[in-house]
Short mmCIF file of C-alpha atoms in Angstrom, two decimals:
data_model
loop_
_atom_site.label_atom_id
_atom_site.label_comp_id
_atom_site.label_asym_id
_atom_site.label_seq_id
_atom_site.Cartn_x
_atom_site.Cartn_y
_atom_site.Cartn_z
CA UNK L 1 89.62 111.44 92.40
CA UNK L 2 90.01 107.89 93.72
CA UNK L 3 89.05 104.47 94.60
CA UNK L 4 88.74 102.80 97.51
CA UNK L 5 91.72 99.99 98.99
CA UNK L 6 91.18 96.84 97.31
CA UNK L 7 88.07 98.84 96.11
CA UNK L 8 88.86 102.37 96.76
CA UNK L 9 92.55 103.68 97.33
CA UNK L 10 93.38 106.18 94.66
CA UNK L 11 93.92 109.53 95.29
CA UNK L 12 96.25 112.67 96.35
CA UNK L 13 97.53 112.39 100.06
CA UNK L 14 97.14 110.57 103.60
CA UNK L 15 98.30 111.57 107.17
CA UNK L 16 97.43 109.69 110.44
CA UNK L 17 96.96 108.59 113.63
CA UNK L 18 99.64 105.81 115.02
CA UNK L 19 96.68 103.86 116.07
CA UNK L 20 94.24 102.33 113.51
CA UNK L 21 91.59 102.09 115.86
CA UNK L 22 88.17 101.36 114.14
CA UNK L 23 85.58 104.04 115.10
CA UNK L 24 81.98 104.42 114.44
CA UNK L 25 80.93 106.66 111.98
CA UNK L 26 79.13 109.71 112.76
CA UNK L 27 75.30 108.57 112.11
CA UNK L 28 73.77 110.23 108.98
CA UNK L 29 70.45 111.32 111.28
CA UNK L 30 72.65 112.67 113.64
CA UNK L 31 70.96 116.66 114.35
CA UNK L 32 73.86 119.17 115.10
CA UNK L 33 73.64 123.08 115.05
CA UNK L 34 75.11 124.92 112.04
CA UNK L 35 77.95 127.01 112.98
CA UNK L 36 77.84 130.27 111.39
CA UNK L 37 82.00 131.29 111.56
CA UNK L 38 84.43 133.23 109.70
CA UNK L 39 88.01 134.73 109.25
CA UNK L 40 88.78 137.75 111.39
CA UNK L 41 90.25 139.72 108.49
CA UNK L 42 87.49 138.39 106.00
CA UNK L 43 85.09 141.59 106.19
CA UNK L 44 82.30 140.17 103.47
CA UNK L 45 79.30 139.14 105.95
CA UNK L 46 78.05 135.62 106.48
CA UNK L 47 75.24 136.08 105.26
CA UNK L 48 76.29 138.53 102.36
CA UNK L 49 73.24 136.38 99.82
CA UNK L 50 70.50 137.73 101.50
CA UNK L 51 68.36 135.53 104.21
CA UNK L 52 66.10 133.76 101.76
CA UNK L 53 68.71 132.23 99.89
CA UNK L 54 71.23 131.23 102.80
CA UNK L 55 68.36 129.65 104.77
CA UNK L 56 67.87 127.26 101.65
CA UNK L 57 72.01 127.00 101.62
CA UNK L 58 72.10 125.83 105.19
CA UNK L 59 69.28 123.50 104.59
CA UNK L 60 70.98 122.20 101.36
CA UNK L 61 74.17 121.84 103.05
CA UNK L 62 72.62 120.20 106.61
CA UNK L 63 70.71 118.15 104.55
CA UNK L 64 73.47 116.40 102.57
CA UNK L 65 75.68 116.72 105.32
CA UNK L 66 73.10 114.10 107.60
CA UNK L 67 72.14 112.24 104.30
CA UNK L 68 75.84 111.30 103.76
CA UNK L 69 77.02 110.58 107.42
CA UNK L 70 79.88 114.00 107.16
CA UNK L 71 80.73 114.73 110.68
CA UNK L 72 81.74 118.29 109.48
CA UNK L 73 81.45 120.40 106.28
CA UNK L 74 82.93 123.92 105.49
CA UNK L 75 81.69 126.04 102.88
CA UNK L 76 82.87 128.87 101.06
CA UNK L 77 80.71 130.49 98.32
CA UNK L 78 82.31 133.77 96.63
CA UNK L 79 79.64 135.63 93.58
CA UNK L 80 81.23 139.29 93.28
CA UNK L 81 78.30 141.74 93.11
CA UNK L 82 75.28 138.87 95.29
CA UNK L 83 77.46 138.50 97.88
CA UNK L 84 79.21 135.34 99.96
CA UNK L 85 78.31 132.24 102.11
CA UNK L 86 80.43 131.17 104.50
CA UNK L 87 79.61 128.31 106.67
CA UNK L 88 80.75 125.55 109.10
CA UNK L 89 78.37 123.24 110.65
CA UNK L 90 78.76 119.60 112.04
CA UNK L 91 81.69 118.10 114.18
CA UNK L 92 85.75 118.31 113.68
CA UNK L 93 86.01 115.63 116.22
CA UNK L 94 83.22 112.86 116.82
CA UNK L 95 84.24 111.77 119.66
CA UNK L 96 85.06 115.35 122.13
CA UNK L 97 81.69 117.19 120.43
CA UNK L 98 84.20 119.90 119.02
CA UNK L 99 82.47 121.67 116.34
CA UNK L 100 83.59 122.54 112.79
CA UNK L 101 84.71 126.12 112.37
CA UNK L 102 85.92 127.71 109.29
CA UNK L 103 88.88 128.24 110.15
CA UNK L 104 90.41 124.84 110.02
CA UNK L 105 93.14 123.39 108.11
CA UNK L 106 92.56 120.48 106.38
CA UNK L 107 94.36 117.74 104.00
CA UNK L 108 93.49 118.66 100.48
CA UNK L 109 94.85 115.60 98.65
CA UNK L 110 94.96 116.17 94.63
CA UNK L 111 94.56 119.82 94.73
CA UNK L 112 97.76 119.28 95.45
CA UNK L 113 98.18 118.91 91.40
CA UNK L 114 97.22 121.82 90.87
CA UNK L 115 100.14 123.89 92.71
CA UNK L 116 102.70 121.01 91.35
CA UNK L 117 101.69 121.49 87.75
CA UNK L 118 101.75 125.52 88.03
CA UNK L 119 105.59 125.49 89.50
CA UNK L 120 106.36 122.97 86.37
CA UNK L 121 104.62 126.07 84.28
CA UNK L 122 106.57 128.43 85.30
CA UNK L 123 109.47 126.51 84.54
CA UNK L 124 108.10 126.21 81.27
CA UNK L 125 107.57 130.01 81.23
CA UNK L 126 111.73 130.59 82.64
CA UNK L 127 112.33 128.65 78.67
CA UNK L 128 113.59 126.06 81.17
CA UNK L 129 111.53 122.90 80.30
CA UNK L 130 109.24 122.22 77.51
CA UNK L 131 106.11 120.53 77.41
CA UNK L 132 106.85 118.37 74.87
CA UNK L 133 109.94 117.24 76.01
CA UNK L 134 110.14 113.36 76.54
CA UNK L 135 110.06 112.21 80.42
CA UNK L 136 113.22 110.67 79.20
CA UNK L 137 115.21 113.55 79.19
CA UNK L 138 115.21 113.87 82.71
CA UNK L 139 114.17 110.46 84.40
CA UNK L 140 115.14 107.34 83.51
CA UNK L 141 113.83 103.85 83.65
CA UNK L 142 109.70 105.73 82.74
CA UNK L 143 108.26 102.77 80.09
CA UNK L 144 107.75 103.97 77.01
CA UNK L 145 109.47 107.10 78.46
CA UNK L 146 110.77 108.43 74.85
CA UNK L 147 107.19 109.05 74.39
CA UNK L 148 105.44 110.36 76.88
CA UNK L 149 105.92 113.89 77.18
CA UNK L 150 105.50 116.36 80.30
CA UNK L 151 102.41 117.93 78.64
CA UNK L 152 100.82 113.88 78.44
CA UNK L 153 101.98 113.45 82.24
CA UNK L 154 99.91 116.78 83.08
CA UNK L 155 96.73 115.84 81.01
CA UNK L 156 96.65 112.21 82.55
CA UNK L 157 97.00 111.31 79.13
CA UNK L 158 100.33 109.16 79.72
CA UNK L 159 99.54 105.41 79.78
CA UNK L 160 101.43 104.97 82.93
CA UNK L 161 99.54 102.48 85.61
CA UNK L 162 99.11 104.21 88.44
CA UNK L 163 101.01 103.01 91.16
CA UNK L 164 97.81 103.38 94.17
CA UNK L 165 95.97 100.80 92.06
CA UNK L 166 98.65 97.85 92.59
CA UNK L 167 97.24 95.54 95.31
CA UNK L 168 100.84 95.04 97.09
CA UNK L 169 100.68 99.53 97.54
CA UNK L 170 97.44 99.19 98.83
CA UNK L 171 98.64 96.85 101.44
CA UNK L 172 101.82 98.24 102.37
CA UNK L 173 100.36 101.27 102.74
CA UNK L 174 97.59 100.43 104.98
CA UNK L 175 99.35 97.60 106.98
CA UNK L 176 101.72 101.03 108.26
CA UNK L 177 100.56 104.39 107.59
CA UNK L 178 102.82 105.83 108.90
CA UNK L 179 105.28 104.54 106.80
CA UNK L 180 107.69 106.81 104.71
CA UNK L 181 107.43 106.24 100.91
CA UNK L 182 110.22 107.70 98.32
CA UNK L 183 108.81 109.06 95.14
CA UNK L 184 110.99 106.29 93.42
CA UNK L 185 109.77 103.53 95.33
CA UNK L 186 106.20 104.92 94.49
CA UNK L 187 106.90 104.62 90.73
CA UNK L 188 107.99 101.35 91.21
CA UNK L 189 104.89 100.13 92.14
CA UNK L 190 103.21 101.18 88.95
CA UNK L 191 106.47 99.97 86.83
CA UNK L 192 105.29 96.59 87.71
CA UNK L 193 102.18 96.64 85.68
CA UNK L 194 102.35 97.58 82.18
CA UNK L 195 101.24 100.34 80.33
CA UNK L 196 97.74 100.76 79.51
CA UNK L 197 97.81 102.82 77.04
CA UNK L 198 99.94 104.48 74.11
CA UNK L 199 100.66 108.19 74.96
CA UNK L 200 98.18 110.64 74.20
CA UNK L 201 95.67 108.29 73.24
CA UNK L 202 93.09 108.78 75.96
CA UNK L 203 92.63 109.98 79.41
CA UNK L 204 93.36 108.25 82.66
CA UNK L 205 94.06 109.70 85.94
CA UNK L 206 97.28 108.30 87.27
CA UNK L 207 99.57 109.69 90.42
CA UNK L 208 102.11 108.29 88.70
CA UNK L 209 102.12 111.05 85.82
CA UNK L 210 102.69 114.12 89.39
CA UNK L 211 104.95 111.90 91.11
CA UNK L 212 107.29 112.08 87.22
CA UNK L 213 106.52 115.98 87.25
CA UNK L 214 107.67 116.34 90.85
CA UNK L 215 111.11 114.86 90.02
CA UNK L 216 111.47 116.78 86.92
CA UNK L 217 110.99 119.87 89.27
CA UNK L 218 113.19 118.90 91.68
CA UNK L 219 116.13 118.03 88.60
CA UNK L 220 115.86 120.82 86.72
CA UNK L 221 115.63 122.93 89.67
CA UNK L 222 118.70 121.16 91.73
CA UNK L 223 115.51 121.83 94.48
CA UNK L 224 113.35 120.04 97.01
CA UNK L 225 109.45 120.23 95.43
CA UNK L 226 108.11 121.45 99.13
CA UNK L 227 111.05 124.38 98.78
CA UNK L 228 109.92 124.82 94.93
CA UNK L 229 106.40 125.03 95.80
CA UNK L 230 106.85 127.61 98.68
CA UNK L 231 109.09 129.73 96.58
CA UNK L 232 107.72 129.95 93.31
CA UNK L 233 103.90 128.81 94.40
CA UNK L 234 102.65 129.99 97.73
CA UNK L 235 104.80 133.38 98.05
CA UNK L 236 104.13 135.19 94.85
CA UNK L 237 100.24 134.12 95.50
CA UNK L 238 100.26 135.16 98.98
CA UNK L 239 99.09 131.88 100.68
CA UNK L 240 100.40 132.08 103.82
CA UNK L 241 98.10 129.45 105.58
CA UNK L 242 99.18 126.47 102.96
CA UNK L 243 101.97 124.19 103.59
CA UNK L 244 103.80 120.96 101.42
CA UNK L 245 104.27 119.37 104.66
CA UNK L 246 107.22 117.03 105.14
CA UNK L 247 105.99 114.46 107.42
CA UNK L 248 102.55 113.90 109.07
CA UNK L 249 102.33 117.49 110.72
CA UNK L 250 99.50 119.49 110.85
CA UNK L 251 99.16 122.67 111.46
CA UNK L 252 96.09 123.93 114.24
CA UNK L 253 93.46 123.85 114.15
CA UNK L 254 92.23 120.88 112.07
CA UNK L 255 89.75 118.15 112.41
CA UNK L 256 89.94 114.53 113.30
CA UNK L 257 89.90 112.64 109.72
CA UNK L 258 87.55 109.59 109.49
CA UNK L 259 87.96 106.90 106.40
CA UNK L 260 87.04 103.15 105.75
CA UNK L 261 89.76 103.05 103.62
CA UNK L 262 91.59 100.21 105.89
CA UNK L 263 92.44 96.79 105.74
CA UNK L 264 89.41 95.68 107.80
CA UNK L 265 87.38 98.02 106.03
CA UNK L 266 86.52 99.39 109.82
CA UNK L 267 85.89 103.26 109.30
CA UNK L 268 89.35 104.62 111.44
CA UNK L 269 90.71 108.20 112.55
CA UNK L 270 93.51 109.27 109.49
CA UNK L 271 94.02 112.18 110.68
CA UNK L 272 97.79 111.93 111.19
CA UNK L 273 98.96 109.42 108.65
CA UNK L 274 102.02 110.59 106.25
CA UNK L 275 101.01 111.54 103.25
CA UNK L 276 104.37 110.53 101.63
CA UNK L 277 103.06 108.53 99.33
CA UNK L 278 101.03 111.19 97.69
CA UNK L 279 103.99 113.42 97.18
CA UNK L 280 103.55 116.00 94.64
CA UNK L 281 100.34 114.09 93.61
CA UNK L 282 98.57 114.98 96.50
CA UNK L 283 100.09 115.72 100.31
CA UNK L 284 99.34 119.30 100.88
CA UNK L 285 97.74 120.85 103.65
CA UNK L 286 95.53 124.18 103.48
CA UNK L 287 92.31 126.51 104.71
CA UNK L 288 89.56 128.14 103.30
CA UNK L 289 91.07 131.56 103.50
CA UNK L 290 93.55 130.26 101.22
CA UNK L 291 91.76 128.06 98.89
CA UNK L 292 89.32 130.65 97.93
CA UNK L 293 92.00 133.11 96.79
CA UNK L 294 93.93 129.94 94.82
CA UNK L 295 90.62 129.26 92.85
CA UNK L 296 90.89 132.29 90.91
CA UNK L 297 94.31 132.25 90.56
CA UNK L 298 94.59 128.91 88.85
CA UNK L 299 91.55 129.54 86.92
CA UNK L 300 92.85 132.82 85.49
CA UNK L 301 96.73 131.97 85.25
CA UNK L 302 97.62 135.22 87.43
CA UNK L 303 100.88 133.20 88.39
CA UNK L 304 101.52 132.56 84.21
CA UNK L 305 102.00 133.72 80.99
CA UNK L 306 98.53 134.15 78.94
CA UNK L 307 100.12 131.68 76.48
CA UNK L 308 100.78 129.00 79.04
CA UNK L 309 97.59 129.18 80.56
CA UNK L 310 95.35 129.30 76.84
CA UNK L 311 97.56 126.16 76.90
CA UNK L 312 96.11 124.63 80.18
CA UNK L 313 93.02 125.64 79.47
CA UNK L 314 92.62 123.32 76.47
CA UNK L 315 90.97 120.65 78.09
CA UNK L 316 90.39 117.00 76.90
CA UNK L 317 87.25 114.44 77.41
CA UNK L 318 87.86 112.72 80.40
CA UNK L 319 85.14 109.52 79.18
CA UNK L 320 83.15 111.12 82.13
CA UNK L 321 79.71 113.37 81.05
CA UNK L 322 80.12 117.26 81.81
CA UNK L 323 84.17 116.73 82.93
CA UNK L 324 87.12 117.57 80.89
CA UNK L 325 91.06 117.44 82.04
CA UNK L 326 93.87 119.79 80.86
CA UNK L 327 97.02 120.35 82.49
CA UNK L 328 96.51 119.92 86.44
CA UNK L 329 93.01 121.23 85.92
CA UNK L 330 89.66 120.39 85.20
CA UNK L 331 86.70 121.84 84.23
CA UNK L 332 83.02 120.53 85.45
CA UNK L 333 79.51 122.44 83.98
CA UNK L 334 81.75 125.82 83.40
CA UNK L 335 83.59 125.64 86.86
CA UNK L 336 87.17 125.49 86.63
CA UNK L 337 89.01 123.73 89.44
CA UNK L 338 90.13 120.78 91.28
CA UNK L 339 89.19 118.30 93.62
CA UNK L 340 90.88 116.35 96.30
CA UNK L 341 90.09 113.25 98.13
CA UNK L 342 92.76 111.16 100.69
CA UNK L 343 91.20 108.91 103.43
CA UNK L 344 89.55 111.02 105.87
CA UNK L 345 89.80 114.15 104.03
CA UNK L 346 87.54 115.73 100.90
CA UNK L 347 87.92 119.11 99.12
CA UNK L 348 86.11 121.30 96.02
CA UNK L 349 88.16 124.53 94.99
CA UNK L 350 86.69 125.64 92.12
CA UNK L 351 85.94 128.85 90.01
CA UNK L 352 82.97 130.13 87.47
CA UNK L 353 84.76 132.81 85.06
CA UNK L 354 81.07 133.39 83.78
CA UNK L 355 79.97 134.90 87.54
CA UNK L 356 83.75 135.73 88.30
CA UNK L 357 82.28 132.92 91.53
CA UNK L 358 84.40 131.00 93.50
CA UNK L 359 83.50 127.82 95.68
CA UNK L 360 85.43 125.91 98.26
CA UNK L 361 83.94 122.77 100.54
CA UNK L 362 86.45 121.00 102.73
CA UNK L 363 84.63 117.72 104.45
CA UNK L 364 86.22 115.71 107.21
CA UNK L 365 85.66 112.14 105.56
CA UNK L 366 86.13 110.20 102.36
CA UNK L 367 83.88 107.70 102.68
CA UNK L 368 81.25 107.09 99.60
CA UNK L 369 77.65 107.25 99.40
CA UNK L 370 76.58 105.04 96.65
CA UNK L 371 79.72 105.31 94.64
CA UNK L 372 79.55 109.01 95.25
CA UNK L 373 82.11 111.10 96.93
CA UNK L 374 80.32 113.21 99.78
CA UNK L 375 82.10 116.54 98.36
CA UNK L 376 80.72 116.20 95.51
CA UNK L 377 77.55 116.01 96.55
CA UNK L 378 77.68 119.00 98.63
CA UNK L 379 79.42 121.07 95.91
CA UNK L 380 76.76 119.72 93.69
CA UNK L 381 73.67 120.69 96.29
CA UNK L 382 75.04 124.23 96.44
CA UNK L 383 75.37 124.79 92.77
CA UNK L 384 71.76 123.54 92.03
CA UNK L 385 70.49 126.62 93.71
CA UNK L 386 73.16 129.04 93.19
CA UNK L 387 73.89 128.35 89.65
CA UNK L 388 71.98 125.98 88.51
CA UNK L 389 72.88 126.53 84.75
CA UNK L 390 76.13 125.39 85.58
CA UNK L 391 75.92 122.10 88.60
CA UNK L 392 79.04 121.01 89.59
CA UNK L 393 78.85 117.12 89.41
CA UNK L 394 82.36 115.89 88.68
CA UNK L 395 81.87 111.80 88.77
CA UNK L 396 83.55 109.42 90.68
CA UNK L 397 85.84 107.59 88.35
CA UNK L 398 86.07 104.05 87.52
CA UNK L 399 88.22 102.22 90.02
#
């Protein structure tokens, strides 16, 4: 979810190069070979659907891919009992040729809510932290902090203006990406503006409400988030290739990250910008091995109690057709997920408990197509034929 930079700046997490130089996009006709790949220890075939059906999934995928200008797409399509899909096709890097592969690591922006909001569950679960406890109770100076609760923060139901939407962010940010940003200087940002809502009262999505949940964590736990996260998180669910990183590494391999989220509005390579100011909101780093077996995981609670996770599973209207929000989760047509989107970077990790089906696209740009974000419309492609009684087709939201 986001918007663009004095249009479009919104989302989960950033990393960069320490040059802004403006590039041209990869052209949207531009004809290059699918690459069939996959993980050495992944032993489900490629083509696992059967040859019909993943010679109309390349085509879908190619198809959108040129349509929208992506230099690269990855695919991962899971449905237990039919088989898998595993693609890569286009380019990690636009200007070297290098082609996408599958096994790349990429920037996966607000996803990154989704592993921030299950450690704050399972401090729920230790009897730690409530829900309903007031934001209050463990940071002060939140407006209107007495009450909103931790549950409100999680559901985007807060009232809190989110700090990415204040112009002077926007600039600051993109005048020095590389730029460290505290979680506390963050806030301040939105603290500026007032609220826009009363608690509880409707949805809006808001960093603001993960960056509060990430300092709760790290109080209550006397803890770093990244150490909280790789503790409690990525160890007991075995994700070994997913990192909270604490600067602008990135792991290898990975592509180049292309955006036109600047201050010229010049497409540029992000690849290596710090994604401090997405914090617990959205600066994580992962790979389709992992992704695929987090989809299931956060759909299903595996990491939870069965209360907790009837709990987040009691999603709320979002305003948006077909998309409702719960706690650091959302569900779109049946699938059960998140999304993430930072400049130069795009993600889908989502789950269909009807077809026990997972789906994961990581894209190496963020740029729109008529208010559209290119994930979705590959996710969306791919469900039309796969499932096509539930089309994932999350909507962009209202800058």
């Amino acid at each position: 979810m986001r918007r663009t930079p004095s249009r479009r700046l919104f989302a989960a997490s950033l990393l960069v190069a320490s040059i802004l130089a403006p590039m041209m996009a990869i052209p949207a006709t531009a004809d290059h070979a699918v690459v069939a790949d996959r993980f050495d220890k992944d032993k489900t075939p490629p083509d696992g659907l059967g040859r019909k059906l993943t010679a109309r999934l390349d085509k879908a995928v190619e198809k959108v891919r040129r349509q929208a200008g992506i230099p690269g797409v990855v695919v991962g399509l899971w449905m237990p009992g039919k088989g898998s899909y595993v693609r890569a096709t286009g380019l990690a890097d636009t200007d070297t040729g290098e082609p996408m592969t599958t096994r790349e690591f990429v920037r996966i922006g607000s996803e990154t809510k989704t592993f921030t909001v299950t450690a704050l569950l399972k401090l729920v679960d230790d009897g730690r932290i409530g829900l309903d406890d007031p934001i209050s109770a463990y940071v002060d100076g939140v407006p209107n902090g007495d009450r909103i609760t931790l549950r409100h923060l999680a559901e985007m139901r807060s009232g809190l203006y989110p700090y990415s939407e204040d112009p002077d962010f926007d600039h600051d940010l993109l005048s020095d990406p590389d730029r460290y940003f505290s979680p506390e200087e963050l806030l301040e940002y939105g603290y500026r503006h007032k609220n826009t809502f009363a608690p509880g009262k409707k949805f809006e999505y808001s960093n603001s409400n993960l960056i509060l949940l990430g300092l709760v964590i790290e109080k209550v736990t006397g803890h770093r988030l990244a150490d909280v996260i790789e503790r409690r998180v990525l160890r007991p669910a075995h994700l070994r290739h997913t990192l909270f990183p604490e600067g602008s590494e990135f792991p290898e391999p990975h592509p180049r990250g292309y955006t036109n989220q600047t201050l010229s509005g010049e497409v540029a390579d992000s690849t290596d910008w710090d994604p401090s100011w997405a914090w617990a909101a959205g600066a994580m780093i992962s790979n389709l091995h992992d992704l695929h077996r987090w989809a299931k995981i956060v759909a299903t609670g595996e990491l939870i109690s069965p209360r907790l996770q009837a709990e987040r599973l009691k999603t709320l209207p979002t305003g948006h057709p077909g998309t409702t929000y719960g706690l650091g989760i959302f569900k779109s047509d049946g699938w059960i997920g998140h999304n993430g989107s930072i400049p130069g970077y795009e993600t889908v990790t989502v789950y269909l408990p009807s077809k026990k089906a997972t789906l994961v696209v990581m894209i190496n740009t963020d740029i729109t197509v008529g208010e559209q974000e290119p994930s979705t419309l590959v996710a969306r492609a791919i469900t039309e034929i796969v499932t096509p009684k539930n089309v994932y087709s999350r909507p962009l939201p209202p800058s």
